Coordinates of C-alpha atoms in Angstrom, one line a residue:
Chain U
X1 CA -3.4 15.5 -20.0
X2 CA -4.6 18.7 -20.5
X3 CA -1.3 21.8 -19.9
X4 CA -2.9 25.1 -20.2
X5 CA -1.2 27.9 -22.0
X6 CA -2.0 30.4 -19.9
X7 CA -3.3 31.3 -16.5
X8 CA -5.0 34.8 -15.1
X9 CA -2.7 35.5 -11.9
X10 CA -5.0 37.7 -9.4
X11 CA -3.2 39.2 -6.6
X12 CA -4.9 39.4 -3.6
X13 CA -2.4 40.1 -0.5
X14 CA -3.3 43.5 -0.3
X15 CA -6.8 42.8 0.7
X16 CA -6.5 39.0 2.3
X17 CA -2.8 39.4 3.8
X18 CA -3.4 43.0 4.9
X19 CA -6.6 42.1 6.4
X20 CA -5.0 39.5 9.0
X21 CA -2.0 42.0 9.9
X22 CA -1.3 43.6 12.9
X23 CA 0.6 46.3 10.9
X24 CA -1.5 48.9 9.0
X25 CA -0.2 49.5 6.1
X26 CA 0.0 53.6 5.1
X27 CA -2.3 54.4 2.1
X28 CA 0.4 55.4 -0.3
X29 CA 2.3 52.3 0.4
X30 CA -0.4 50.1 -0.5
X31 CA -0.9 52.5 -3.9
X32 CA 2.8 51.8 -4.9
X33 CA 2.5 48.5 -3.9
X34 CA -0.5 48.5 -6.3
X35 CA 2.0 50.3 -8.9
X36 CA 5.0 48.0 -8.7
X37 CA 2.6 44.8 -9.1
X38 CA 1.0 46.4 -12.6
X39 CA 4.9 47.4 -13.4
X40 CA 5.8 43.5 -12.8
X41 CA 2.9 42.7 -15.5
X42 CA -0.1 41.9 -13.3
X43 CA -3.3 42.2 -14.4
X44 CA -5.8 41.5 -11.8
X45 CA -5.4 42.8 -8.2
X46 CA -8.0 42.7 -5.3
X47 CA -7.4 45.5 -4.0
X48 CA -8.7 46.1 -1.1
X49 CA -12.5 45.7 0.8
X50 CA -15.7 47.3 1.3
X51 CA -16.7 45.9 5.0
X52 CA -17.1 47.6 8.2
X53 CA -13.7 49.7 9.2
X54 CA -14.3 48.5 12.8
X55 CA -14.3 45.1 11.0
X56 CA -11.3 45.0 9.2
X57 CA -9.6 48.4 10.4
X58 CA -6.5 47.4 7.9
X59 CA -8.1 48.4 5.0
X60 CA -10.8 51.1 6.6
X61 CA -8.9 53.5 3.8
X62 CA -10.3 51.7 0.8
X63 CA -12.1 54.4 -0.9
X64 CA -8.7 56.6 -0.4
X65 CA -6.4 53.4 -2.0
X66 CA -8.6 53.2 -5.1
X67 CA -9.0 57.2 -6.0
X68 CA -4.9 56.7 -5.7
X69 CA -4.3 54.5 -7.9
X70 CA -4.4 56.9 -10.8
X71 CA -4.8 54.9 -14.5
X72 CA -3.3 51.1 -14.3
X73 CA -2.8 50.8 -17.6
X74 CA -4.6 48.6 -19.9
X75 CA -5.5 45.3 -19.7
X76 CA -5.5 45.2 -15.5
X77 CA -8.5 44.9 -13.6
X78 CA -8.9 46.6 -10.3
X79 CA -11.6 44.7 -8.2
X80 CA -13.0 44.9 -4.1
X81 CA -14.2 42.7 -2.1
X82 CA -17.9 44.4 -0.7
X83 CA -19.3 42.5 2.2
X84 CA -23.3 43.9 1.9
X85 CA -25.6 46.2 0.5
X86 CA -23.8 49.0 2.4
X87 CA -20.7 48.1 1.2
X88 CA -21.7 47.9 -2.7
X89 CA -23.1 51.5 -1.9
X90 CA -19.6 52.7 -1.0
X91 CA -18.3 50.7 -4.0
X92 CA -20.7 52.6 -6.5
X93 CA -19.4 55.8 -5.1
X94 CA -16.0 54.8 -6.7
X95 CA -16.6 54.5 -10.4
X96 CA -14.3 57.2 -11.1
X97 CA -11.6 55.3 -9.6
X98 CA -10.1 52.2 -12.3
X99 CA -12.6 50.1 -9.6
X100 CA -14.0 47.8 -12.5
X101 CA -15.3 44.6 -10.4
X102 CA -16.3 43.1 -7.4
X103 CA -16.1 40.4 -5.7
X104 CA -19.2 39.1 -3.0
X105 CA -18.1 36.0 -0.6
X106 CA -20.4 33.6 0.4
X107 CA -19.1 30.4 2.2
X108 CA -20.4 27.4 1.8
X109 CA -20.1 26.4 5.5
X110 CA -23.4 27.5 7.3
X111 CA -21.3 27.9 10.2
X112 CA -18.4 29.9 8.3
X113 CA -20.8 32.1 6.9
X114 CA -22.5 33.0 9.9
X115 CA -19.0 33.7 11.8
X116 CA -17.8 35.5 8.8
X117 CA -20.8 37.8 7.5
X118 CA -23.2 37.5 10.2
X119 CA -25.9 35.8 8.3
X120 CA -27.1 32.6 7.2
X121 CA -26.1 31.2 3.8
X122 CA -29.7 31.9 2.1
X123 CA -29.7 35.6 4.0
X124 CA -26.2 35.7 1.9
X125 CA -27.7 35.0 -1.3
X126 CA -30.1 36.8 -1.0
X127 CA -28.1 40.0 -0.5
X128 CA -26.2 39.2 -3.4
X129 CA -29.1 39.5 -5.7
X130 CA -29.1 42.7 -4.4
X131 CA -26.3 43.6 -5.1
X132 CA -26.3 42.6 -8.5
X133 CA -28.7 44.3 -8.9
X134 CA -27.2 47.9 -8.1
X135 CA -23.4 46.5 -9.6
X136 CA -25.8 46.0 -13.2
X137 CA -24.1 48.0 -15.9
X138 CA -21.4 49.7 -13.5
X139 CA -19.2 47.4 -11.9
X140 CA -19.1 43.4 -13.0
X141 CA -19.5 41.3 -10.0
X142 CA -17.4 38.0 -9.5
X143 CA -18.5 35.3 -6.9
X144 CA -16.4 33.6 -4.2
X145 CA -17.6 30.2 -2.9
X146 CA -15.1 30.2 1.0
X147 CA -15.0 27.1 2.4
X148 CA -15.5 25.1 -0.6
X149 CA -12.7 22.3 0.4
X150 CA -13.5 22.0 3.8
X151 CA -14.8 24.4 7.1
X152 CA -12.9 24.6 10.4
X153 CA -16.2 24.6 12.4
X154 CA -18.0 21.8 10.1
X155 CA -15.1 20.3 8.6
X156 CA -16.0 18.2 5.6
X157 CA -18.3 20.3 2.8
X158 CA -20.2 18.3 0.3
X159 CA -20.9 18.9 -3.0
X160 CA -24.6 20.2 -2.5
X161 CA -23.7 23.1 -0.2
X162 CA -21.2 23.9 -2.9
X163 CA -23.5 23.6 -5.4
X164 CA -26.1 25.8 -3.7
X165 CA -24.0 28.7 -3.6
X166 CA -23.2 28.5 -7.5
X167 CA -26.7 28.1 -8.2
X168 CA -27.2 31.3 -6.5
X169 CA -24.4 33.1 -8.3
X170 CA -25.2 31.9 -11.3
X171 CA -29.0 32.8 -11.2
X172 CA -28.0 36.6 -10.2
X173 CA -25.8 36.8 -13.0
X174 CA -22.8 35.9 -11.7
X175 CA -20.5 34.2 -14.8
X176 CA -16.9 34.2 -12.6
X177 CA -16.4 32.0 -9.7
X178 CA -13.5 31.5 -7.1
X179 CA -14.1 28.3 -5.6
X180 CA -11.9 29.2 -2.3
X181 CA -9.7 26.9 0.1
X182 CA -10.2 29.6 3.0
X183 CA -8.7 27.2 6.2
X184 CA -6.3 25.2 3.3
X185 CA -7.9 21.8 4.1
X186 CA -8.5 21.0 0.2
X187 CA -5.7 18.2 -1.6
X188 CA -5.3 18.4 -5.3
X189 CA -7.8 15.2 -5.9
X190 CA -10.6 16.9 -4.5
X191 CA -9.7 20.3 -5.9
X192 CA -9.7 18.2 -9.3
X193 CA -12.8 16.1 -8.7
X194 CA -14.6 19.7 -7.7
X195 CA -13.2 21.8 -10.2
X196 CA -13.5 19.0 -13.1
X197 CA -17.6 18.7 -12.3
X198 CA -18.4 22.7 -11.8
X199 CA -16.2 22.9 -14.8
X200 CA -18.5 20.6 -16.9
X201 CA -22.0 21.6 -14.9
X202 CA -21.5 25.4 -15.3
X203 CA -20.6 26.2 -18.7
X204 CA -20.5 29.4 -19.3
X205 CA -18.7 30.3 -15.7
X206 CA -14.7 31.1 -15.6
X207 CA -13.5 29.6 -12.0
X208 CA -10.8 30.4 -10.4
X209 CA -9.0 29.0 -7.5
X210 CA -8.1 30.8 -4.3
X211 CA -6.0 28.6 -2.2
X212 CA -4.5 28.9 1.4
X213 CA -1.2 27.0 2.2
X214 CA -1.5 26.7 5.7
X215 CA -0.4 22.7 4.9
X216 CA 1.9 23.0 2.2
X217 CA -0.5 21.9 -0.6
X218 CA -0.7 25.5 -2.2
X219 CA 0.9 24.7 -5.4
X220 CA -0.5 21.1 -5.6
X221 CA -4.0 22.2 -5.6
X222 CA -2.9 25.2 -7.7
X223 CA -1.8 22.6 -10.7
X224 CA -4.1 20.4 -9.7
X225 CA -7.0 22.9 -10.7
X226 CA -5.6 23.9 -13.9
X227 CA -5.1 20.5 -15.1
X228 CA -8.7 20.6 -14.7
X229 CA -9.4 23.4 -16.5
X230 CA -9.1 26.3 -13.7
X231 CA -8.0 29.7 -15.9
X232 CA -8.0 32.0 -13.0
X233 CA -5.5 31.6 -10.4
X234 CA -5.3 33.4 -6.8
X235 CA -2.1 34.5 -4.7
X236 CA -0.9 36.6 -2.6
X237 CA 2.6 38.6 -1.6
X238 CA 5.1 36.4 -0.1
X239 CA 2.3 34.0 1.0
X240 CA 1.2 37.0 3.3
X241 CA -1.6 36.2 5.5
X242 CA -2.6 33.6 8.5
X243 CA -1.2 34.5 12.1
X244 CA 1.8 36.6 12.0
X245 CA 2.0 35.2 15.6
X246 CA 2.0 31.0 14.1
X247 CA 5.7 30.5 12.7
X248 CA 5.0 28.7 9.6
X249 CA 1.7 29.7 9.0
X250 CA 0.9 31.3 5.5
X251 CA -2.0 32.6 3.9
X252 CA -2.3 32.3 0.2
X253 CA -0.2 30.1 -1.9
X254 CA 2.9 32.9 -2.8
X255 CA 2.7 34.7 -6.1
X256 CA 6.2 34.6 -7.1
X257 CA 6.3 30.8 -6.1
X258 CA 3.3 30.0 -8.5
X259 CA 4.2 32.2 -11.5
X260 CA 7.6 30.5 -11.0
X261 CA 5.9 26.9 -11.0
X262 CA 3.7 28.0 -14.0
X263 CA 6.7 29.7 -16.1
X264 CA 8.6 26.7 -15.4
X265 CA 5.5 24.6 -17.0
X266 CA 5.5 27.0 -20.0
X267 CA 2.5 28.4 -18.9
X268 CA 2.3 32.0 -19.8
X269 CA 0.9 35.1 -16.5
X270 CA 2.3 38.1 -18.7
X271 CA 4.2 38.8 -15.4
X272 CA 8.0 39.6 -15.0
X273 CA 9.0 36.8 -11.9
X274 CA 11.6 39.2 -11.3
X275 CA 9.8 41.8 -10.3
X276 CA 7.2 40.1 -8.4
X277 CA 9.9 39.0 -6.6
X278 CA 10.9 42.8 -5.6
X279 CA 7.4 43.4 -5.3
X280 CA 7.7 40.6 -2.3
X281 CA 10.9 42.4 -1.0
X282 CA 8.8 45.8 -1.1
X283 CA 6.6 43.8 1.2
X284 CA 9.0 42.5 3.5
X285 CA 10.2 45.8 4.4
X286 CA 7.1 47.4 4.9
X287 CA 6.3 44.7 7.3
X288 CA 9.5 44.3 8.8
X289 CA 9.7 40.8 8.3
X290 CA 10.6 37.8 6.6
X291 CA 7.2 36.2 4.0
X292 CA 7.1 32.6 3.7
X293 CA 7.6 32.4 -0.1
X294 CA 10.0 29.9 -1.2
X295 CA 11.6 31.6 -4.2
X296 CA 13.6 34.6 -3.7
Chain Y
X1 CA -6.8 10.9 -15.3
X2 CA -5.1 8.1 -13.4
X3 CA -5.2 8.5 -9.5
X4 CA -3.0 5.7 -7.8
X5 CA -4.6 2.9 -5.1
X6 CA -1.4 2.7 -3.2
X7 CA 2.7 4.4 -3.6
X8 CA 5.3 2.9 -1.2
X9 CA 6.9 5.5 0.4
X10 CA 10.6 5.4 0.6
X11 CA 12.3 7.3 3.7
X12 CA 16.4 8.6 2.6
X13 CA 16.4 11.1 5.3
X14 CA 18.7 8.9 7.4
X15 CA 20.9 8.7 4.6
X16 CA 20.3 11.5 2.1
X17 CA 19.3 13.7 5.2
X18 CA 21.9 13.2 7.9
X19 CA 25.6 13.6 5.0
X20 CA 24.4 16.9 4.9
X21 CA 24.4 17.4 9.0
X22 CA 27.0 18.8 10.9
X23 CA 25.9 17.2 13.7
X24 CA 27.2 13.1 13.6
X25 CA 24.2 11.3 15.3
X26 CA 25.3 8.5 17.4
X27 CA 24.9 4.8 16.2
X28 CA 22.0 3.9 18.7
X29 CA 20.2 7.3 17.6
X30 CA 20.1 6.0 14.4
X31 CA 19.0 2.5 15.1
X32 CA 16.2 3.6 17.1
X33 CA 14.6 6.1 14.5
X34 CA 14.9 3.3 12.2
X35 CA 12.6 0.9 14.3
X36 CA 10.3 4.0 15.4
X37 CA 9.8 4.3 11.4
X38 CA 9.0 1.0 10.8
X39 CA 6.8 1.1 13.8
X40 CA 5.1 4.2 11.6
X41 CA 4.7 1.4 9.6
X42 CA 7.2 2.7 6.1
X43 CA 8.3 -0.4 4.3
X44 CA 11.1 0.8 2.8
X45 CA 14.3 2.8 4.4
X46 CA 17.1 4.2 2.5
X47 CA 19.2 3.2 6.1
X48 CA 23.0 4.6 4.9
X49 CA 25.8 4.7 2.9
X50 CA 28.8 2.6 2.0
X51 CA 30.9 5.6 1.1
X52 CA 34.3 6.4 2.1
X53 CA 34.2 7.3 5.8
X54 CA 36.4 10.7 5.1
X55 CA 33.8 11.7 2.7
X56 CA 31.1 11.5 4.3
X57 CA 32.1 11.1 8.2
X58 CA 28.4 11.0 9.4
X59 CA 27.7 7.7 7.6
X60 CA 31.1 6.1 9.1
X61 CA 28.7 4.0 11.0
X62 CA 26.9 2.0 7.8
X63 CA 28.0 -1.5 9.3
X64 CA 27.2 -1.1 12.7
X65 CA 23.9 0.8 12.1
X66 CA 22.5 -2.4 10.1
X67 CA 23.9 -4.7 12.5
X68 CA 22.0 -3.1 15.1
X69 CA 18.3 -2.7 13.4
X70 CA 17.5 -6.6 14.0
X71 CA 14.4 -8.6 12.9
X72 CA 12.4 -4.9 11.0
X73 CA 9.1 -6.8 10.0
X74 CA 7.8 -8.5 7.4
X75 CA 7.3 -6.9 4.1
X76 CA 10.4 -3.8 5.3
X77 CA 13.1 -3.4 2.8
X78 CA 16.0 -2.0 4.4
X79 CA 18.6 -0.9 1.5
X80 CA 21.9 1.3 1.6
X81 CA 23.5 3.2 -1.2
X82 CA 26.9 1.8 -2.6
X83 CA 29.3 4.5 -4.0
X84 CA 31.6 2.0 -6.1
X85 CA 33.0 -1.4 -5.9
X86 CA 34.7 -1.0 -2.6
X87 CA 31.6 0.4 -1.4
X88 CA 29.9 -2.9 -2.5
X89 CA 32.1 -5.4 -1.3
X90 CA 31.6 -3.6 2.4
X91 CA 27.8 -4.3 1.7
X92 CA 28.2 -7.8 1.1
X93 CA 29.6 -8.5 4.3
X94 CA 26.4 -7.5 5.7
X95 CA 24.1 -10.4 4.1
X96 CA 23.8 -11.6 8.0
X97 CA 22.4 -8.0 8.7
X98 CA 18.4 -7.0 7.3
X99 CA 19.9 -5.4 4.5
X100 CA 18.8 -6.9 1.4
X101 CA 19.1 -4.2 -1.6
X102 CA 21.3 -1.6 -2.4
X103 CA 21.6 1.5 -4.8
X104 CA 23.9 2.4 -7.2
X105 CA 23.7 6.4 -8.0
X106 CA 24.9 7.4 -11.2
X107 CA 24.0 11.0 -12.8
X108 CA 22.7 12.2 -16.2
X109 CA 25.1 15.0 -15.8
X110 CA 28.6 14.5 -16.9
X111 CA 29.7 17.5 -14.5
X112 CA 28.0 16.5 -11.5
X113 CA 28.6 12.6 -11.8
X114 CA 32.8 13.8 -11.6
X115 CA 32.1 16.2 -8.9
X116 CA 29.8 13.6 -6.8
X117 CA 31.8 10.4 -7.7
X118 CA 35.1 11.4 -9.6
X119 CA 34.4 9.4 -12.5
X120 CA 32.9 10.1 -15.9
X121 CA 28.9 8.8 -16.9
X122 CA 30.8 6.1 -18.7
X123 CA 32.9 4.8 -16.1
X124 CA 30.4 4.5 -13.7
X125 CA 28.0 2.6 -15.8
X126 CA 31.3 0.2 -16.4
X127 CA 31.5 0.0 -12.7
X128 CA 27.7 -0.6 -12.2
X129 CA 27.7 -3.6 -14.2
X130 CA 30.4 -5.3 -12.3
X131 CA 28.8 -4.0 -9.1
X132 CA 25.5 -5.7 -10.3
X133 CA 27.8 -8.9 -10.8
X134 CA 28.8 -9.1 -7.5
X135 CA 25.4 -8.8 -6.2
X136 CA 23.9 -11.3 -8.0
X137 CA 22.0 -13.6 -6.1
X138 CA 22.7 -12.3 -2.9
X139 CA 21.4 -8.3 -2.8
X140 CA 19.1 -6.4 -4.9
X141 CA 20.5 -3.4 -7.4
X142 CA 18.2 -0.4 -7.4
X143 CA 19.3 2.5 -9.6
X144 CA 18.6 6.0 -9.3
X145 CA 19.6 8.9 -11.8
X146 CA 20.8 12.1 -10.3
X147 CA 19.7 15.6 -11.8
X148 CA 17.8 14.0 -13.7
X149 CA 15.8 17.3 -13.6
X150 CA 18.4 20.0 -14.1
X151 CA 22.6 20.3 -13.0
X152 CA 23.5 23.1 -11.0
X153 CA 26.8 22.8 -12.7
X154 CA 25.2 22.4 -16.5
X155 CA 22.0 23.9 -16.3
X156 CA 19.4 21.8 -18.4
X157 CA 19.5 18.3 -19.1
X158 CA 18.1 16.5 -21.9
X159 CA 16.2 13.3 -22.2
X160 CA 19.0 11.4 -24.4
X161 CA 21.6 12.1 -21.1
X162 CA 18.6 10.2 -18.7
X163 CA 18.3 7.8 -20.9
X164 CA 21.9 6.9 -21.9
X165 CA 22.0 6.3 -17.6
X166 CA 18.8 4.2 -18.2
X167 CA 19.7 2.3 -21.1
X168 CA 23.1 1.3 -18.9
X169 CA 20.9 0.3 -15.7
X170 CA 18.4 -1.7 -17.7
X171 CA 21.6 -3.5 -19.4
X172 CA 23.2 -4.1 -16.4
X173 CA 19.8 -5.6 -15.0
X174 CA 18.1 -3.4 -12.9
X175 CA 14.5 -3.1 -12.7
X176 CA 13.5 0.0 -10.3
X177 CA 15.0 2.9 -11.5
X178 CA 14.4 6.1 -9.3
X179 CA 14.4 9.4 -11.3
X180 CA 16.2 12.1 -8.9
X181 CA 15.4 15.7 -9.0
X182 CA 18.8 16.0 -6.9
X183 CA 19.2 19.8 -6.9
X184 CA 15.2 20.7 -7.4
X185 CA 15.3 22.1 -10.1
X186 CA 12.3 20.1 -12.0
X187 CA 8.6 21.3 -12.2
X188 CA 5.6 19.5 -12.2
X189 CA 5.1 19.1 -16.3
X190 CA 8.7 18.3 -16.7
X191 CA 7.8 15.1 -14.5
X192 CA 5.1 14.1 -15.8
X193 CA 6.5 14.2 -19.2
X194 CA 9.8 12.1 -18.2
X195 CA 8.3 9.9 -15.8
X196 CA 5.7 9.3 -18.1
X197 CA 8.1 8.7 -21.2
X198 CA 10.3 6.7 -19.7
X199 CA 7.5 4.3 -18.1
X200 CA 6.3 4.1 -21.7
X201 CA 9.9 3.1 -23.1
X202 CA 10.9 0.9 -20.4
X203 CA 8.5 -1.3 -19.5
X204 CA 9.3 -3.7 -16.8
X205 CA 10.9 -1.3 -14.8
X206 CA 9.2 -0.1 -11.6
X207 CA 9.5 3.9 -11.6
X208 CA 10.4 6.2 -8.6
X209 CA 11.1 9.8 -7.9
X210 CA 13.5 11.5 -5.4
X211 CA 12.2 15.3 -5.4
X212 CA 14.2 18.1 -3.9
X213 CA 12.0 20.9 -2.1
X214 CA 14.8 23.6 -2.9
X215 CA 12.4 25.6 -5.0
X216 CA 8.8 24.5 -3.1
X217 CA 7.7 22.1 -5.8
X218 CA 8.1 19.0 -4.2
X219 CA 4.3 18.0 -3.2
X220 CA 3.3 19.2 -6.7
X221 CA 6.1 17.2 -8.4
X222 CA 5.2 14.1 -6.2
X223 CA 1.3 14.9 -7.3
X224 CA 2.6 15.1 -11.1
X225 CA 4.8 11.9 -10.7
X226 CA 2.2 9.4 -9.7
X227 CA -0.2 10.9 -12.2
X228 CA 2.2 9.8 -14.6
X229 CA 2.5 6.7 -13.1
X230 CA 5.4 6.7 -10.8
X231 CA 4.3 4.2 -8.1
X232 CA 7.4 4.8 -5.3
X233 CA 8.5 8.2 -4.0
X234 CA 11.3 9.1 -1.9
X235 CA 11.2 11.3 1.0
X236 CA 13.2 12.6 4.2
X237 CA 12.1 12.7 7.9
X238 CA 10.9 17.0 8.4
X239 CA 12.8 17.8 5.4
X240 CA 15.7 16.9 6.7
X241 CA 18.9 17.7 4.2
X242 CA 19.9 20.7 2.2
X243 CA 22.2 23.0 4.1
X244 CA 21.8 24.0 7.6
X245 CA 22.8 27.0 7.3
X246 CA 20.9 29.0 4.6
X247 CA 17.2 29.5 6.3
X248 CA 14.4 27.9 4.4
X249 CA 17.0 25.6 2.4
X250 CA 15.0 21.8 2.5
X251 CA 16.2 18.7 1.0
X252 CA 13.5 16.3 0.2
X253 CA 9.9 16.6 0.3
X254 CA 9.1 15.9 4.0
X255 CA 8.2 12.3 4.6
X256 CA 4.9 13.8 7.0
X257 CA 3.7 16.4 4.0
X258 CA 4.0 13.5 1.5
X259 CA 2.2 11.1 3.2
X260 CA -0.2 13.8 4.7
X261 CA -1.3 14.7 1.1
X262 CA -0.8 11.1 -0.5
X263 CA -3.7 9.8 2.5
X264 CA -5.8 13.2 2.2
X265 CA -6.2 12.1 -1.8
X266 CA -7.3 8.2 -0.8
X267 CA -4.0 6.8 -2.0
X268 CA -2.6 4.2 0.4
X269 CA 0.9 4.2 1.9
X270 CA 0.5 1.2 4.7
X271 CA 1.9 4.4 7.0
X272 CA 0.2 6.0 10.2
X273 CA 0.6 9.5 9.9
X274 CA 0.5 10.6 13.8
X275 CA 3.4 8.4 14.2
X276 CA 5.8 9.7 10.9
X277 CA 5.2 13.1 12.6
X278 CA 6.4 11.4 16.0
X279 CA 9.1 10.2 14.1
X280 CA 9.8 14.0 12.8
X281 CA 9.9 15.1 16.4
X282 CA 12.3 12.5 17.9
X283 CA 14.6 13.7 14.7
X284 CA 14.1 17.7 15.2
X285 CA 14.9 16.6 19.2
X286 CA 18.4 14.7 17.9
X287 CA 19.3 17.8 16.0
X288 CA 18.0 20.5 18.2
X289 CA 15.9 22.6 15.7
X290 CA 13.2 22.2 14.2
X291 CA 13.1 21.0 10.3
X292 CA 11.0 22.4 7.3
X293 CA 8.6 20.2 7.5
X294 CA 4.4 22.1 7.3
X295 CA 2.3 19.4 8.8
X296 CA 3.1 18.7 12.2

């Protein structure tokens, strides 16, 4: 049995919680939020998106989050999700800001993608040659494979369409890979049968895992993939995100739950749990609510 | 890695789940979840308790509950725990009833064994073997090792305090020994180091886990557990357990979410999901809330 040593914890509430809330969150909340998560030892946030502010209007102030983070320190890397071409442009107008990486989406679902980006999966890829393209020798650009457990239109997702999406990454570059439960439908057999072969096919590729909880599998999956060999793990605030207006439902497995799971495996994050876990209360009462994280 | 055909599930939640309710359900409340599991199709129920009816006043019914179950299918074990000799000697006035095994509970923590029984680790092994002598021949003797993960009262517990509880059930005759992470206080590697320690040390004994979700590890515990080998776990109807009143606060892993995630990996529990989560519903309509429990 293999027990890693030590795990890459990426936050990523601010940007897929935030996105899904009804509250906007003021800019210079989200900056100290940014701040008390690199105080608790962090050292990868998403921080927020580059898509259409009509899109997502939550994080419309991205540009305005990023020029306020001010230095992070060393050793954290500051990353945004950019949805097109237009959105890398805005990007590349923030390399004066600690904005180091990207992150481009592509779903593995023909049917997710097309709900989600408005294009079909090949349209997709192609746009993210372009985009590696501009990002080459200014920002590093990371992949995101959604849907690669299961769709909520198409439901079951074979190997092949995850596969074809990798290929593309790989070809334009691309040597970082989230393989992403976006509707949570994924159990920790298939995230280790998935991760286990991309593992072995890909050399040369860090993967990561970005899980949803919505069925209580979150932390299964998450130690399922790094008994097969998963380095980079994704989480979120509190297990902010789904439907604020579903009681129960959560978005991301909750960071303070899996650093405690991974501390209490001896796996090393280089993060503080207590102060994630005042992060998480920062959270709550910017939100004015209760998060669905289990340890408090 | 080793991924199990087929666990048998073990439902406690009528007895593990219901001494920590206010609420007394009636007799015939009882009886009738009992059939509407085993119409769910478990094969093994944890049914109640012989334990002094001033100690625990919602298990005052053990005798008449398993007079009442009748006929409960071929291949159904229905067992009930025995807190001493007096306890036992009320279960074997039952042999006309379907019970036919019961479990002896004795904990690898000196501090919690006196505040749970009143009796030292050594005295309760003593009584063990002469409560195994009295059952000989007429009911089976499970055993089952509380904080066997961690002591509220002591903190950490080492391997030599399991296994001095083991070494006694083994003498005194036992063969399924269920390894109980009574406050939840275990994580994932710690159970898949014990479980698979003490499967290597004892062979002949058939291994099974009873996994508090105090802390949210309880899926991922179970996932580590029959990695290592463990071929029955334990689980409660929604949850059910813990204290009612401290929000979020779960006892077992919920039967539905266990077998929810054992079936979504191909692993076999003889159970029809739609109809556990029935069974959660009657339950959560008995109590009048709803329970913990994330599929639904």
């Amino acid at each position: 049995m293999h027990w890693p040593g030590k795990v890459l914890v990426r936050e990523v509430g601010l940007r897929d919680g935030l996105q899904n809330e009804k509250t906007v969150l003021p800019t210079e909340k989200k900056i100290a939020l940014i701040r008390e998560l690199t105080g608790a030892g962090i050292s990868a946030i998403e921080a927020t998106s580059f898509v259409h502010p009509r899109a997502v209007p939550q994080l419309a102030d991205a540009e305005a989050v990023l020029a306020g983070i001010g230095a992070p320190g060393p050793g954290v890397t500051i990353s945004a999700l950019v949805g097109n071409v237009k959105g890398m442009q805005r990007a590349l107008e923030m390399l004066h800001t600690p904005l180091r990486e990207i992150v481009v989406v592509v779903s593995a679902s023909e049917a997710h993608n097309r709900a989600n980006l408005n294009r079909s999966v090949a349209e997709s890829l192609a746009e993210l040659v372009e985009i590696c393209r501009l990002a080459e020798g200014r920002l590093r650009v990371r992949g995101a494979v959604a849907t690669a457990f299961g769709c909520p239109y198409q439901g079951a997702i074979g190997i092949y369409a995850v596969a074809r999406v990798i290929e593309g990454m790989v070809a334009a570059g691309i040597r970082e890979i989230t393989l992403a439960d976006t509707a949570g439908m994924g159990n920790p057999r298939q995230v280790y049968d998935l991760a286990g072969e991309v593992g072995e096919r890909y050399s040369g590729v860090d993967w990561a895992l970005h899980l949803h909880d919505t069925r209580g599998l979150g932390l299964a999956n998450a130690l399922a993939g790094v008994l097969a060999g998963v380095t980079i793990l994704e989480c979120s605030l509190g297990g902010l995100g789904g439907c604020p207006f579903i009681p129960g439902a959560t978005g991301n497995v909750a960071t303070g739950d899996l650093v405690h799971m991974l501390h209490k495996m001896g796996v090393e994050t280089g993060m503080d749990l207590r102060r994630v876990l005042q992060c998480t209360a920062s959270l709550e009462r910017l939100l004015g609510r209760n998060l669905p994280a289990r340890i408090r």
